[in-house]
Coordinates of C-alpha atoms and ligand atoms in Angstrom, one line a residue:
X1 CA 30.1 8.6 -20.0
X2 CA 31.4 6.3 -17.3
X3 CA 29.5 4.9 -14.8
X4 CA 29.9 3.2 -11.5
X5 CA 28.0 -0.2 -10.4
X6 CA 26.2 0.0 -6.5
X7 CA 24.6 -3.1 -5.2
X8 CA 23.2 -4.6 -2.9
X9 CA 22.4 -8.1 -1.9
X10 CA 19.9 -9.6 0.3
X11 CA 20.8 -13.2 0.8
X12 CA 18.1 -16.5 2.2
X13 CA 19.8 -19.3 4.4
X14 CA 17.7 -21.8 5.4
X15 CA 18.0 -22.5 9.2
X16 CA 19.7 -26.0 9.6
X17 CA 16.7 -27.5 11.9
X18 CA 14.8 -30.3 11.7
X19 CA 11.5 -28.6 11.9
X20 CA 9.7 -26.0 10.5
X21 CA 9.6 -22.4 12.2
X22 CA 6.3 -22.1 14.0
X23 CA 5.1 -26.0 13.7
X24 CA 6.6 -29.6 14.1
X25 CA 6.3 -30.6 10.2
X26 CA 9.7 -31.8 8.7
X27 CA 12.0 -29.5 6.7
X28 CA 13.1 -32.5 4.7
X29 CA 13.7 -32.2 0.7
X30 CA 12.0 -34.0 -1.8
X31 CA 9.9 -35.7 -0.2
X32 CA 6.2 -36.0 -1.8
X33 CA 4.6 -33.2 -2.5
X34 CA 2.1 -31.7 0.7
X35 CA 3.1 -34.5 3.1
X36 CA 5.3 -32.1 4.7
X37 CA 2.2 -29.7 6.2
X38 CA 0.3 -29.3 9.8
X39 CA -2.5 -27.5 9.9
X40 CA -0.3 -23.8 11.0
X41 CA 2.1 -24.2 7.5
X42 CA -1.5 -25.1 6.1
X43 CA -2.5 -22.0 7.4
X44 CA -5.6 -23.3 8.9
X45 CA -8.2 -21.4 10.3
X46 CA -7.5 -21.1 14.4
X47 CA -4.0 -23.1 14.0
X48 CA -1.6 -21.1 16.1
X49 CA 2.4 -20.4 15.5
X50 CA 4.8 -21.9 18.4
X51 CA 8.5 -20.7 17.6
X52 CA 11.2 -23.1 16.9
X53 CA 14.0 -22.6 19.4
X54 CA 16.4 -24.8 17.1
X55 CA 15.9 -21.5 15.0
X56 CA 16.4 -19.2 17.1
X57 CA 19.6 -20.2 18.7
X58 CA 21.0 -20.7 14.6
X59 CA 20.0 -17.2 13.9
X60 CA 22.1 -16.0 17.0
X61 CA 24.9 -17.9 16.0
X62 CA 24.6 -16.4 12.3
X63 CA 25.0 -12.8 13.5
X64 CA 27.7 -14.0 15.7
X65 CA 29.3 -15.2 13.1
X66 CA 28.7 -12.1 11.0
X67 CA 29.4 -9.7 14.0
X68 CA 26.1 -8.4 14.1
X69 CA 24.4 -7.2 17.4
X70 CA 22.0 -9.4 18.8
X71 CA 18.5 -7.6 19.6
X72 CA 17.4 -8.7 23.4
X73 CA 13.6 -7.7 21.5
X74 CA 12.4 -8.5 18.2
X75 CA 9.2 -8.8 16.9
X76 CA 7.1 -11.3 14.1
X77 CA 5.0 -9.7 11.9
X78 CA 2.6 -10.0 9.4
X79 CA 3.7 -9.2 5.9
X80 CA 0.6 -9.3 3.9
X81 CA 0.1 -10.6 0.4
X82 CA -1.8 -12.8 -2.1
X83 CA -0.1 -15.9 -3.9
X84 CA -0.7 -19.3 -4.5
X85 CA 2.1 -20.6 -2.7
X86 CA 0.7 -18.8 0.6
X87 CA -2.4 -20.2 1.7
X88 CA -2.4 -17.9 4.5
X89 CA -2.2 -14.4 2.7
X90 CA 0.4 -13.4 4.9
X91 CA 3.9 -14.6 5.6
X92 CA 5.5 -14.3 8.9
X93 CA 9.0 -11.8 8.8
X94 CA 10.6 -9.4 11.5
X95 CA 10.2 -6.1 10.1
X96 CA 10.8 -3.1 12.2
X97 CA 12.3 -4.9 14.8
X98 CA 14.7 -7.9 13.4
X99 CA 16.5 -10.2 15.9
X100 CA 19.7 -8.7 14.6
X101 CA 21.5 -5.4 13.4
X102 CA 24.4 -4.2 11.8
X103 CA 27.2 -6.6 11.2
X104 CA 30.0 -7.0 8.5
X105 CA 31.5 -9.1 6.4
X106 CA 35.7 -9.0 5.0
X107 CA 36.4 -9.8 1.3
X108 CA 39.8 -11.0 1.5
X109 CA 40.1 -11.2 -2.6
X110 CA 39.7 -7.4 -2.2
X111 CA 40.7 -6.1 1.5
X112 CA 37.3 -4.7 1.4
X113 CA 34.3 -4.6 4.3
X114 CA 30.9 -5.0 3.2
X115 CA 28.5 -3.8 5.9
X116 CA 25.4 -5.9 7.2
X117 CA 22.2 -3.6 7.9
X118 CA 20.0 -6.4 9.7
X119 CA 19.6 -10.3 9.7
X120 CA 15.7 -10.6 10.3
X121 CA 14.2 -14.4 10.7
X122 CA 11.2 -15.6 8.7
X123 CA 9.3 -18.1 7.4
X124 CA 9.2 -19.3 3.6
X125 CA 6.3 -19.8 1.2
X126 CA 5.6 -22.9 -1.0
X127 CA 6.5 -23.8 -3.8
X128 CA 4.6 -23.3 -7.3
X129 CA 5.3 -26.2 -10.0
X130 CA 4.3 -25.1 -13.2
X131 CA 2.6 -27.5 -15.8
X132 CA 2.4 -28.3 -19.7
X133 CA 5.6 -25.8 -20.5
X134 CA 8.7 -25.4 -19.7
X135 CA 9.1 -22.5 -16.6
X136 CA 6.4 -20.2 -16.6
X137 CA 5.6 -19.2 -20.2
X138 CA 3.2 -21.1 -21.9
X139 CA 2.3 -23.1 -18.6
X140 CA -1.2 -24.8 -18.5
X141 CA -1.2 -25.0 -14.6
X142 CA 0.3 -24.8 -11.9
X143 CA 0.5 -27.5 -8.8
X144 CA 0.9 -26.0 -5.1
X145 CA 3.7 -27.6 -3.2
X146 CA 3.6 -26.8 0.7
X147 CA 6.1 -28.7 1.8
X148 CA 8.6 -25.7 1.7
X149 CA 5.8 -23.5 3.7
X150 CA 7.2 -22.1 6.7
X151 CA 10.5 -23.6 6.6
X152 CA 13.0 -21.2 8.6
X153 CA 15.0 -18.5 6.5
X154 CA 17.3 -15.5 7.7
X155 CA 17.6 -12.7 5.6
X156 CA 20.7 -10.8 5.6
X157 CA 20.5 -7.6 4.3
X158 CA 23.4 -6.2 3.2
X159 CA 24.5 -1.8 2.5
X160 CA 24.6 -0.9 -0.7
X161 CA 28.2 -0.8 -0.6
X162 CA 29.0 -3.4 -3.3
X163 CA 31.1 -2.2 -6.7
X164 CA 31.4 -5.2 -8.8
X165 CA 29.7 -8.3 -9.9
X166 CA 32.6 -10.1 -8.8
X167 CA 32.7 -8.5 -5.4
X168 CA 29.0 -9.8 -4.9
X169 CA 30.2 -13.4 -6.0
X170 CA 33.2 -12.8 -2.7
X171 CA 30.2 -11.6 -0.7
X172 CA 27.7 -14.4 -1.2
X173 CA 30.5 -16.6 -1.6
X174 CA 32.1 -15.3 2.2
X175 CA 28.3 -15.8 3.4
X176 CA 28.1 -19.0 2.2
X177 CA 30.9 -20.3 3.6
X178 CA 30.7 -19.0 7.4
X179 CA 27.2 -20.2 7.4
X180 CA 28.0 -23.6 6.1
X181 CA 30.7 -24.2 8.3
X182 CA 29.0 -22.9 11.8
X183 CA 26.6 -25.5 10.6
X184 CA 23.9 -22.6 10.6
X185 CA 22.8 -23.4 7.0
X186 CA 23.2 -26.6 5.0
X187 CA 24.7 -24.6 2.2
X188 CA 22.5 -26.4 -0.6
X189 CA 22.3 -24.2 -3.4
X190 CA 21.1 -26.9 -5.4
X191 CA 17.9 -27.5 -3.0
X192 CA 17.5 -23.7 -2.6
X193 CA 19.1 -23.7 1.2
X194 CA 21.1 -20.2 -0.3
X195 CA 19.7 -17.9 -2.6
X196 CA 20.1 -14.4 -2.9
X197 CA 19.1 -11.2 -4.6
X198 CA 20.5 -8.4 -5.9
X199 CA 19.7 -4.9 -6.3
X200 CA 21.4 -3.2 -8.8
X201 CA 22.0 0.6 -10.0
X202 CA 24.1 2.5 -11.6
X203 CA 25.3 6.3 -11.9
X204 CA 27.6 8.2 -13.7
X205 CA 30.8 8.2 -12.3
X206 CA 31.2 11.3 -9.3
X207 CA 27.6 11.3 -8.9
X208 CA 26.7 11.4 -5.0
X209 CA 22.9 10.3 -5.3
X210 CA 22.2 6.5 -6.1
X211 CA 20.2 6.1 -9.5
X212 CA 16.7 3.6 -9.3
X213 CA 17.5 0.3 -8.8
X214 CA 16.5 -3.0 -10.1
X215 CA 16.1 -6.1 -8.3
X216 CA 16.7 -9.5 -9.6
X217 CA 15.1 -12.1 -7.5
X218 CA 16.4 -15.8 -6.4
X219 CA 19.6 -16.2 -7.7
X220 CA 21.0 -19.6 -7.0
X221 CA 24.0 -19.9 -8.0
X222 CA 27.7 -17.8 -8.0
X223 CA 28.1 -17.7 -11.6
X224 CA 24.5 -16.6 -12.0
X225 CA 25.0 -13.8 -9.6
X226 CA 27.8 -12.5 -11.6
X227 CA 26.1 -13.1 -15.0
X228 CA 22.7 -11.8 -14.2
X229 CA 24.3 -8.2 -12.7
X230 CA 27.1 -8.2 -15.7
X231 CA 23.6 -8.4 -17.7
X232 CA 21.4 -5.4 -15.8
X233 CA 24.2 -3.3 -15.5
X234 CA 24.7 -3.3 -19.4
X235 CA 21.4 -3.1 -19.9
X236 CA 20.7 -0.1 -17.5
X237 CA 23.2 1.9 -19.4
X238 CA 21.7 1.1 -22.7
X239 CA 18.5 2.1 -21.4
X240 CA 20.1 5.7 -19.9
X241 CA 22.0 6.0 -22.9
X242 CA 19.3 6.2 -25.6
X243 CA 17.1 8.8 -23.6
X244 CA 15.2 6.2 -21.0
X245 CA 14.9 5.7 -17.5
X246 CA 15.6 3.1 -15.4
X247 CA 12.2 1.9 -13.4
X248 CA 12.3 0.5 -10.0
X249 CA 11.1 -3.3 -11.0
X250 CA 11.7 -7.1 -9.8
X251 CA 13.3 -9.3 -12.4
X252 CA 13.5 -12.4 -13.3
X253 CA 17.7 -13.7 -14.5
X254 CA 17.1 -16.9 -16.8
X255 CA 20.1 -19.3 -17.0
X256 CA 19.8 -20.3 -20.4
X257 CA 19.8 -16.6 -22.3
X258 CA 21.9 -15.2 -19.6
X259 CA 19.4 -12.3 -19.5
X260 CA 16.9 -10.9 -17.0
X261 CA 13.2 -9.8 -17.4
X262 CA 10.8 -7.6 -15.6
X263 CA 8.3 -9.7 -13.3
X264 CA 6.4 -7.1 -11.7
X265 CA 7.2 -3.1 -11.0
X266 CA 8.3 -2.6 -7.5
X267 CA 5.8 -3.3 -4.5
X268 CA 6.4 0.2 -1.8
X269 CA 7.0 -1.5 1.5
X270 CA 4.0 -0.4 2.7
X271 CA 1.8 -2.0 0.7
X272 CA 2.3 -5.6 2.8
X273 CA 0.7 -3.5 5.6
X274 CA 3.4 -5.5 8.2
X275 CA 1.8 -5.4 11.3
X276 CA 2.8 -7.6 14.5
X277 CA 1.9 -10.7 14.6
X278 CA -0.9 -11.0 17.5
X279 CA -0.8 -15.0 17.4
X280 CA 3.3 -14.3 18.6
X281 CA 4.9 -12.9 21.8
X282 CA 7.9 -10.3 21.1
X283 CA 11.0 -12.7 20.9
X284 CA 13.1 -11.9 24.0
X285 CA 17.0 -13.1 24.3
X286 CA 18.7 -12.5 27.2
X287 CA 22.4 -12.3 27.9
X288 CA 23.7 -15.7 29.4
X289 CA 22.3 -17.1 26.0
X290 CA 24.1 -15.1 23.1
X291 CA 26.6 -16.1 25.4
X292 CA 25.8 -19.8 25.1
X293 CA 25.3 -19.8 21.8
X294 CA 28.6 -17.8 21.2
Ligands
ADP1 P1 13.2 -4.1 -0.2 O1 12.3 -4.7 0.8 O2 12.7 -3.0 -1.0 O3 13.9 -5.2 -0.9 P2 15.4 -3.8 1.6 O4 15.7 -2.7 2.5 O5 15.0 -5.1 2.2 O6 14.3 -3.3 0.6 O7 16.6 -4.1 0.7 C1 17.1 -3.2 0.0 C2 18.5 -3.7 -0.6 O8 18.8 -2.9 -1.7 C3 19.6 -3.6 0.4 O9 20.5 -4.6 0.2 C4 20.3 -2.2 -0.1 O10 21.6 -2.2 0.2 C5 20.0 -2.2 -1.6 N1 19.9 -0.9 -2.2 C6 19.2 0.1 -1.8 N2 19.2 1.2 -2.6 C7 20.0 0.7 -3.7 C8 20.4 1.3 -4.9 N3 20.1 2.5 -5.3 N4 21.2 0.5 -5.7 C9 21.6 -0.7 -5.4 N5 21.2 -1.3 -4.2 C10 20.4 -0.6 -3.4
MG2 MG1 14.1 -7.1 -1.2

């Protein structure tokens, strides 16, 4: 049996701004751990959001640049979850209505358009460093960095039109490079300014209907793109293969055994209960400034 690979990416720029999306804290890296915080990225009691307009004007010039359709409406709202990295219990996304939709980007390597199905802005969580092991397994504690909290990310979302791992390495790679050179994104990889995931499938070859997919989270780096979904997809057909079934699961791609684990099975969408954000007015752009920005 052959089969044929479909993914999808969903790739996190960090917003080149000096400040944090909905408060004045500094997005500076490594600087000491929580002196980067106001009460908002704190998630204080009463502490209310005021958007960034450094932001908003980057994430205009991001779908620009990707030849998206800027949304004269959007709206902020609340996705709802617990971790230790979000002292609020919710984190601030567009959902149903994100500042930009469609979009597309060329892969010259392969005379191939990849569509874009939104870019939505949002804010990200902090930063978990784990004590007494090395990563997660085996850790004693863990030590809540906020510094990160609330720092400006677009996501771009991309169509699940993707056939290759190294056709997902031109993608990010394409992404990369437009952002970093419209000055939109600092392109860090290093510092976690780009990082992306992929959702990964397969089906057998002249199948119509995709199969379940996986997706592995924060992947940092080009070559471990590539790696982790030459990894899953071998793995997915060893799994179909003997008898199993693939289950719809976030993983985890470690750099040193070049293979990816299961962190959690697959939250629905509806379980973050997203609704808008009441502390934040519907983001309105008008006209004269996509023209500006363009
Ligand atoms: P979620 O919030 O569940 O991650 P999104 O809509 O944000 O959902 O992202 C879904 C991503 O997964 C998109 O990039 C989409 O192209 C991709 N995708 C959807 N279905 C499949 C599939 N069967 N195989 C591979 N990729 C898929
Ligand atoms: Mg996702």
């Amino acid at each position: 049996m052959t089969y044929e690979l479909i993914i999808g990416l969903e790739i996190h720029a960090q917003l080149n701004t000096k400040s944090k999306l909905f408060c004045t804290a500094a997005t500076d890296f490594g600087d000491a751990p929580n002196t980067n915080v106001s009460p908002v990225s704190l998630g204080l009691p009463g502490a209310l959001p005021v958007l960034n307009k450094d932001a908003v004007q980057l994430a205009i010039m991001a779908g620009l640049a990707l030849d998206s359709d800027i949304q004269e409406r959007s709206v902020f709202a609340r996705k709802n979850y617990f971790f230790a990295d979000l002292p609020k219990g919710y984190q601030i996304s567009q959902f149903e209505l994100p500042i930009c939709l469609g979009g597309h980007v060329y892969l010259d390597e392969f005379d191939k358009t990849i569509h874009v199905t939104r870019i939505h802005m949002e804010e990200d969580a902090g930063k978990l460093n784990h004590q007494g092991a090395d990563g997660i397994a085996g850790a004693t504690s863990s030590i809540a960095d906020l510094n990160r909290a609330g720092v400006p990310l677009i996501e771009i979302v991309s169509e699940p039109e993707i056939r290759s791992a190294k056709e997902a390495r031109a993608y990010m790679e394409t992404v990369h490079q437009t952002l970093s050179f419209i000055g939109v994104c600092d392109g860090d990889l290093e510092k976690g300014s780009f990082r992306c995931d992929a959702n990964i499938s397969i089906r057998p070859t002249g199948q119509r209907e995709f199969g379940t997919r996986t997706e592995v989270k924060n992947l940092n780096s080009f070559r471990s793109l590539e790696r982790a979904i030459n990894f899953e997809m071998k793995r997915q057909i060893q799994v179909i293969e003997s008898g199993g079934k693939i289950i719809q699961q976030t993983m985890n791609f470690d750099d040193v055994t070049g293979e990816t684990s299961a962190l959690r099975s697959k939250e629905n969408a509806h379980d973050y209960r997203y609704f808008p954000d009441p502390d934040l007015k519907p983001l309105l752009v008008f006209p004269d400034q996509i023209a500006n920005v363009r």
